Each structure stands twice: as C-alpha cells, then as structure tokens.
Amino acid sequence: MSYSYTDLLALFGIGGAHPGGLTLTRAVLDELPINEETALLEVGCGTGQTTAYLAHHFPCRLYAIDQHPVMIEKTRKRLLGKQDSISLLEGSAEDLPFVDNKFDYILSESVTAFTKVQESLKEYSRVLKQSGTLTLIEMTKLQSLSDHESRELLDFYGIHDIFSEEDWLLHLERSGFKNVTTFSIQLEELVPDEDDFTEFDISPGVDPSLFDKLDRHEELTSKYKNKLGFRVFFCKKA
Ligand SMILES: C[S@@+](CC[C@H](N)C(=O)[O-])C[C@H]1O[C@@H](n2cnc3c(N)ncnc32)[C@H](O)[C@@H]1O
C-alpha cells in the first residue's frame, strides 16, 4: 500500500506539523483580538494541537475541519470532554460546509499548500466576514527550484505547486483578499513554552514503511533548508 505524506502525519499522529509549531501559533494568535463572540475556523486541524490550545486559552466559537479521517479521530480523542463547545468536522477546504460570511477568523497552518489553492482560497473568502481575517502559515519557495527539484518535492508531498511569496500574494488577491500583510518573524526570535514540542501519537500497527517515509521527509527538509521556508500572511477582504 502506498501512503501520502498526510497519511504519514496522521498515522504517526504528528502534532504541530507546521513551521514554528505551537510557538509560532502563539505569536500569531497574539496578533488577533479573539473574544467570546468570535467565530473562528481552523482549516486542516491535523491532530488538533492548535485546536486544543485555542479551546483552552481563547473563549470563542471554535470550528475545526480536516479531510483526513484519522486526523479527525485523533483530534476528537484529544478534545474528549471539551467537544461541546467545539464543532469538529471532516471535510475539505475546497468545499467548506458553512454559510457565507460566517467567520471572524480563519486559521490555516501548513494546510492550504496541500489543497487546490485557488479553490480553497475562494472558499475561505466566501465564508469569511467582510471584516474578517484569514491567517495563513504556509510553505513558501525562497529560491528557484530546478524542474527535478520541484518534481521531487511535489511527488513526495503530494502537492500541485510550490509558491513563492509573490505567488501567494497573487493568488490571495485573485481570491478577493485586497489587504494582505506578511508577518515577518524569525523562528530564532521566538521563545518556546515548555509545552511547545512536536508530538507523536502513533496508531497501533503502523506499516514499517512509514518509518522510511519519515526519514525521507527529514532528508528533504535538510536538503531544501535554504530553498524552502514559510510565510505568515494576514489577509483581509476590505
Ligand atoms: C501538514 S498538516 C498540518 C496539520 C496542522 N495544521 C498542524 O499544523 O499540525 C496538513 C493538514 O491539512 C489537511 N489537509 C490537506 N488537504 C486538505 C484539504 N483539501 N482539506 C482539508 N484538510 C486538508 C491534512 O489532512 C493535514 O491534517
């Protein structure tokens, strides 16, 4: 059986699977005034590390969605006892099961790059209030890649494209985001809390080939450390 990179994350239960992990999430959330009235959607919640953090620290109307059933199962397990106040759904970023103009904030941490970007950004724009903010933490190309390098990354990560900052800005503009700022932050500037670490919650009986896939991910991370990075975008429709 062949597994995708997302299967690897799901079956190993890797939480905080975005650049900067929970440390960066905390810094980003500090920029957003969230209160009890706030409707917040986390797209691609993965194993729910950020969802649980939000539920614990921010009183708001919280929604989380992911398309991978194992991710949803692991988030559900993590949120046991707290689920009454959180709407957790299996579904896709390209076809969000929400009415127009519902959310004050949408957060996507290393998710949108894995989706059909033009479709998911249009969906975010549709379900976000006119005054709302979309926050993306996304894989970004820092230097040009050869065709061979691009193919290697696209095949391994199962993605359709690798965007530079300019590409992201162009796609955001095309999707109705008129006011986009890039949050410039160096990971070295951030001070981690004692709880900020990459977590593992391994499913029983995982296929041993997945350990090779994890090694391959680590090899690629090291190989492309100067060519691939991330950007944080705060995006408004007005
Ligand atoms: C790299 S993981 C990041 C997970 C989580 N945000 C985190 O930081 O730990 C990407 C997540 O996006 C989800 N995902 C990928 N494509 C998606 C789509 N089209 N719709 C919804 N979720 C998607 C995957 O299932 C996975 O949980």
Short mmCIF file of C-alpha atoms in Angstrom, two decimals, residues 10-204:
data_model
loop_
_atom_site.label_atom_id
_atom_site.label_comp_id
_atom_site.label_asym_id
_atom_site.label_seq_id
_atom_site.Cartn_x
_atom_site.Cartn_y
_atom_site.Cartn_z
CA ALA A 10 -1.96 11.16 10.54
CA LEU A 11 -0.78 7.65 11.38
CA PHE A 12 2.17 8.91 13.42
CA GLY A 13 -0.13 11.49 14.99
CA ILE A 14 2.37 14.26 14.42
CA GLY A 15 1.00 17.40 16.09
CA GLY A 16 2.34 20.86 15.41
CA ALA A 17 3.19 19.87 11.85
CA HIS A 18 3.77 23.40 10.63
CA PRO A 19 6.88 25.57 10.70
CA GLY A 20 7.44 27.03 14.13
CA GLY A 21 4.90 24.66 15.73
CA LEU A 22 2.87 25.89 18.67
CA THR A 23 5.48 28.58 19.44
CA LEU A 24 4.71 30.36 16.19
CA THR A 25 0.97 29.72 16.61
CA ARG A 26 1.04 31.53 19.95
CA ALA A 27 2.86 34.51 18.42
CA VAL A 28 0.35 34.66 15.56
CA LEU A 29 -2.70 34.37 17.83
CA ASP A 30 -1.35 37.24 19.95
CA GLU A 31 -1.96 39.44 16.89
CA LEU A 32 -5.68 38.58 16.77
CA PRO A 33 -8.22 40.05 19.21
CA ILE A 34 -10.34 36.98 19.97
CA ASN A 35 -13.30 37.07 22.36
CA GLU A 36 -16.42 35.09 23.22
CA GLU A 37 -18.30 36.41 20.19
CA THR A 38 -15.55 35.47 17.75
CA ALA A 39 -16.33 32.70 15.27
CA LEU A 40 -13.00 31.06 14.42
CA LEU A 41 -12.41 28.30 11.88
CA GLU A 42 -9.23 26.26 11.89
CA VAL A 43 -8.84 24.62 8.48
CA GLY A 44 -6.74 21.45 8.40
CA CYS A 45 -6.59 20.98 12.15
CA GLY A 46 -4.49 17.80 11.85
CA THR A 47 -4.25 16.07 15.23
CA GLY A 48 -5.74 19.11 16.95
CA GLN A 49 -2.80 20.59 18.83
CA THR A 50 -3.74 24.17 17.88
CA THR A 51 -7.47 23.39 18.28
CA ALA A 52 -6.88 22.25 21.85
CA TYR A 53 -4.68 25.29 22.53
CA LEU A 54 -7.39 27.61 21.21
CA ALA A 55 -10.08 25.82 23.22
CA HIS A 56 -8.00 26.18 26.37
CA HIS A 57 -6.80 29.77 26.01
CA PHE A 58 -9.35 31.61 23.88
CA PRO A 59 -13.04 31.79 24.68
CA CYS A 60 -14.61 31.77 21.22
CA ARG A 61 -16.96 29.84 18.94
CA LEU A 62 -14.48 27.35 17.59
CA TYR A 63 -14.78 25.22 14.45
CA ALA A 64 -12.14 22.82 13.15
CA ILE A 65 -12.14 20.84 9.93
CA ASP A 66 -9.79 18.35 8.29
CA GLN A 67 -10.26 16.00 5.36
CA HIS A 68 -8.30 13.09 6.85
CA PRO A 69 -10.46 10.74 8.96
CA VAL A 70 -7.52 9.64 11.13
CA MET A 71 -6.71 13.29 11.90
CA ILE A 72 -10.32 13.91 12.92
CA GLU A 73 -10.28 10.79 15.11
CA LYS A 74 -7.07 11.96 16.84
CA THR A 75 -8.39 15.48 17.33
CA ARG A 76 -11.62 14.05 18.75
CA LYS A 77 -9.65 11.91 21.20
CA ARG A 78 -7.59 14.91 22.28
CA LEU A 79 -10.68 17.05 22.81
CA LEU A 80 -12.62 14.46 24.82
CA GLY A 81 -14.79 16.22 27.34
CA LYS A 82 -14.40 19.61 25.63
CA GLN A 83 -16.21 18.85 22.43
CA ASP A 84 -19.49 20.50 23.41
CA SER A 85 -18.03 23.91 22.69
CA ILE A 86 -16.14 22.93 19.53
CA SER A 87 -17.55 21.92 16.15
CA LEU A 88 -15.22 19.32 14.67
CA LEU A 89 -15.94 18.25 11.10
CA GLU A 90 -14.46 16.00 8.45
CA GLY A 91 -14.47 17.92 5.18
CA SER A 92 -12.41 19.66 2.60
CA ALA A 93 -11.01 23.17 2.36
CA GLU A 94 -12.21 23.37 -1.24
CA ASP A 95 -15.84 22.78 -0.26
CA LEU A 96 -16.40 24.20 3.22
CA PRO A 97 -19.73 23.18 4.76
CA PHE A 98 -20.54 26.67 6.05
CA VAL A 99 -22.74 29.56 5.00
CA ASP A 100 -21.24 32.72 3.51
CA ASN A 101 -19.78 35.41 5.83
CA LYS A 102 -19.79 33.20 8.93
CA PHE A 103 -16.30 33.59 10.41
CA ASP A 104 -14.32 36.40 12.01
CA TYR A 105 -11.07 34.47 11.70
CA ILE A 106 -9.82 31.57 9.64
CA LEU A 107 -6.52 29.94 10.51
CA SER A 108 -4.65 27.59 8.19
CA GLU A 109 -1.32 26.27 9.41
CA SER A 110 0.56 24.45 6.66
CA VAL A 111 -2.63 23.24 5.02
CA THR A 112 -3.52 25.42 2.06
CA ALA A 113 -0.33 24.46 0.21
CA PHE A 114 -1.70 20.89 0.22
CA THR A 115 -5.06 21.89 -1.25
CA LYS A 116 -6.21 23.08 -4.67
CA VAL A 117 -5.13 26.57 -3.69
CA GLN A 118 -7.34 28.64 -5.96
CA GLU A 119 -10.43 26.71 -4.83
CA SER A 120 -9.65 26.74 -1.12
CA LEU A 121 -8.75 30.46 -1.04
CA LYS A 122 -12.08 31.25 -2.75
CA GLU A 123 -13.86 29.18 -0.10
CA TYR A 124 -12.04 30.98 2.72
CA SER A 125 -13.06 34.29 1.18
CA ARG A 126 -16.68 33.13 0.87
CA VAL A 127 -17.10 32.01 4.49
CA LEU A 128 -15.10 34.89 6.00
CA LYS A 129 -16.99 38.01 7.13
CA GLN A 130 -16.19 41.21 5.24
CA SER A 131 -14.36 42.45 8.35
CA GLY A 132 -12.68 39.09 8.98
CA THR A 133 -9.05 37.99 8.81
CA LEU A 134 -7.58 34.92 7.20
CA THR A 135 -4.24 33.86 8.66
CA LEU A 136 -2.03 31.51 6.70
CA ILE A 137 1.23 29.92 7.77
CA GLU A 138 2.34 28.30 4.53
CA MET A 139 5.27 26.63 2.84
CA THR A 140 6.97 29.19 0.60
CA LYS A 141 9.66 28.89 -2.02
CA LEU A 142 12.61 31.11 -1.09
CA GLN A 143 14.83 30.39 -4.10
CA SER A 144 14.13 29.00 -7.54
CA LEU A 145 13.99 25.23 -7.91
CA SER A 146 15.09 23.17 -10.89
CA ASP A 147 12.46 21.02 -12.62
CA HIS A 148 13.96 17.96 -10.97
CA GLU A 149 13.86 19.57 -7.51
CA SER A 150 10.28 20.72 -7.96
CA ARG A 151 9.19 17.27 -9.11
CA GLU A 152 10.92 15.62 -6.16
CA LEU A 153 9.06 17.87 -3.71
CA LEU A 154 5.68 17.78 -5.48
CA ASP A 155 5.75 13.99 -5.67
CA PHE A 156 6.79 13.46 -2.07
CA TYR A 157 4.41 15.98 -0.50
CA GLY A 158 1.54 15.29 -2.92
CA ILE A 159 1.11 18.96 -3.74
CA HIS A 160 0.26 20.68 -7.01
CA ASP A 161 2.68 23.60 -6.86
CA ILE A 162 5.23 25.33 -4.66
CA PHE A 163 4.58 29.05 -4.30
CA SER A 164 6.94 31.93 -3.72
CA GLU A 165 5.74 34.83 -1.56
CA GLU A 166 4.79 36.70 -4.76
CA ASP A 167 2.75 33.69 -5.97
CA TRP A 168 0.86 33.54 -2.67
CA LEU A 169 0.13 37.28 -2.84
CA LEU A 170 -1.14 36.97 -6.40
CA HIS A 171 -3.43 34.03 -5.56
CA LEU A 172 -4.74 35.82 -2.48
CA GLU A 173 -5.53 38.92 -4.49
CA ARG A 174 -7.30 36.86 -7.15
CA SER A 175 -9.41 35.27 -4.42
CA GLY A 176 -10.70 38.58 -3.13
CA PHE A 177 -8.15 39.44 -0.43
CA LYS A 178 -7.35 43.10 -1.02
CA ASN A 179 -5.28 43.82 2.05
CA VAL A 180 -2.54 41.29 2.80
CA THR A 181 0.34 41.79 5.19
CA THR A 182 3.23 39.46 5.71
CA PHE A 183 4.11 38.91 9.34
CA SER A 184 7.85 38.94 9.40
CA ILE A 185 9.24 36.82 12.14
CA GLN A 186 12.34 34.71 12.55
CA LEU A 187 11.81 31.44 14.37
CA GLU A 188 15.00 32.10 16.34
CA GLU A 189 13.31 35.20 17.85
CA LEU A 190 10.55 33.10 19.40
CA VAL A 191 10.81 31.73 22.91
CA PRO A 192 9.17 28.30 23.19
CA ASP A 193 6.99 27.38 26.16
CA GLU A 194 7.71 24.10 27.88
CA ASP A 195 4.63 22.58 26.15
CA ASP A 196 5.78 23.58 22.65
CA PHE A 197 7.07 20.46 21.01
CA THR A 198 6.25 18.26 18.06
CA GLU A 199 4.03 15.48 19.37
CA PHE A 200 3.61 11.88 18.27
CA ASP A 201 0.51 9.75 18.81
CA ILE A 202 1.31 6.65 16.76
CA SER A 203 -1.58 4.49 15.57
CA PRO A 204 -1.30 0.82 16.55
#
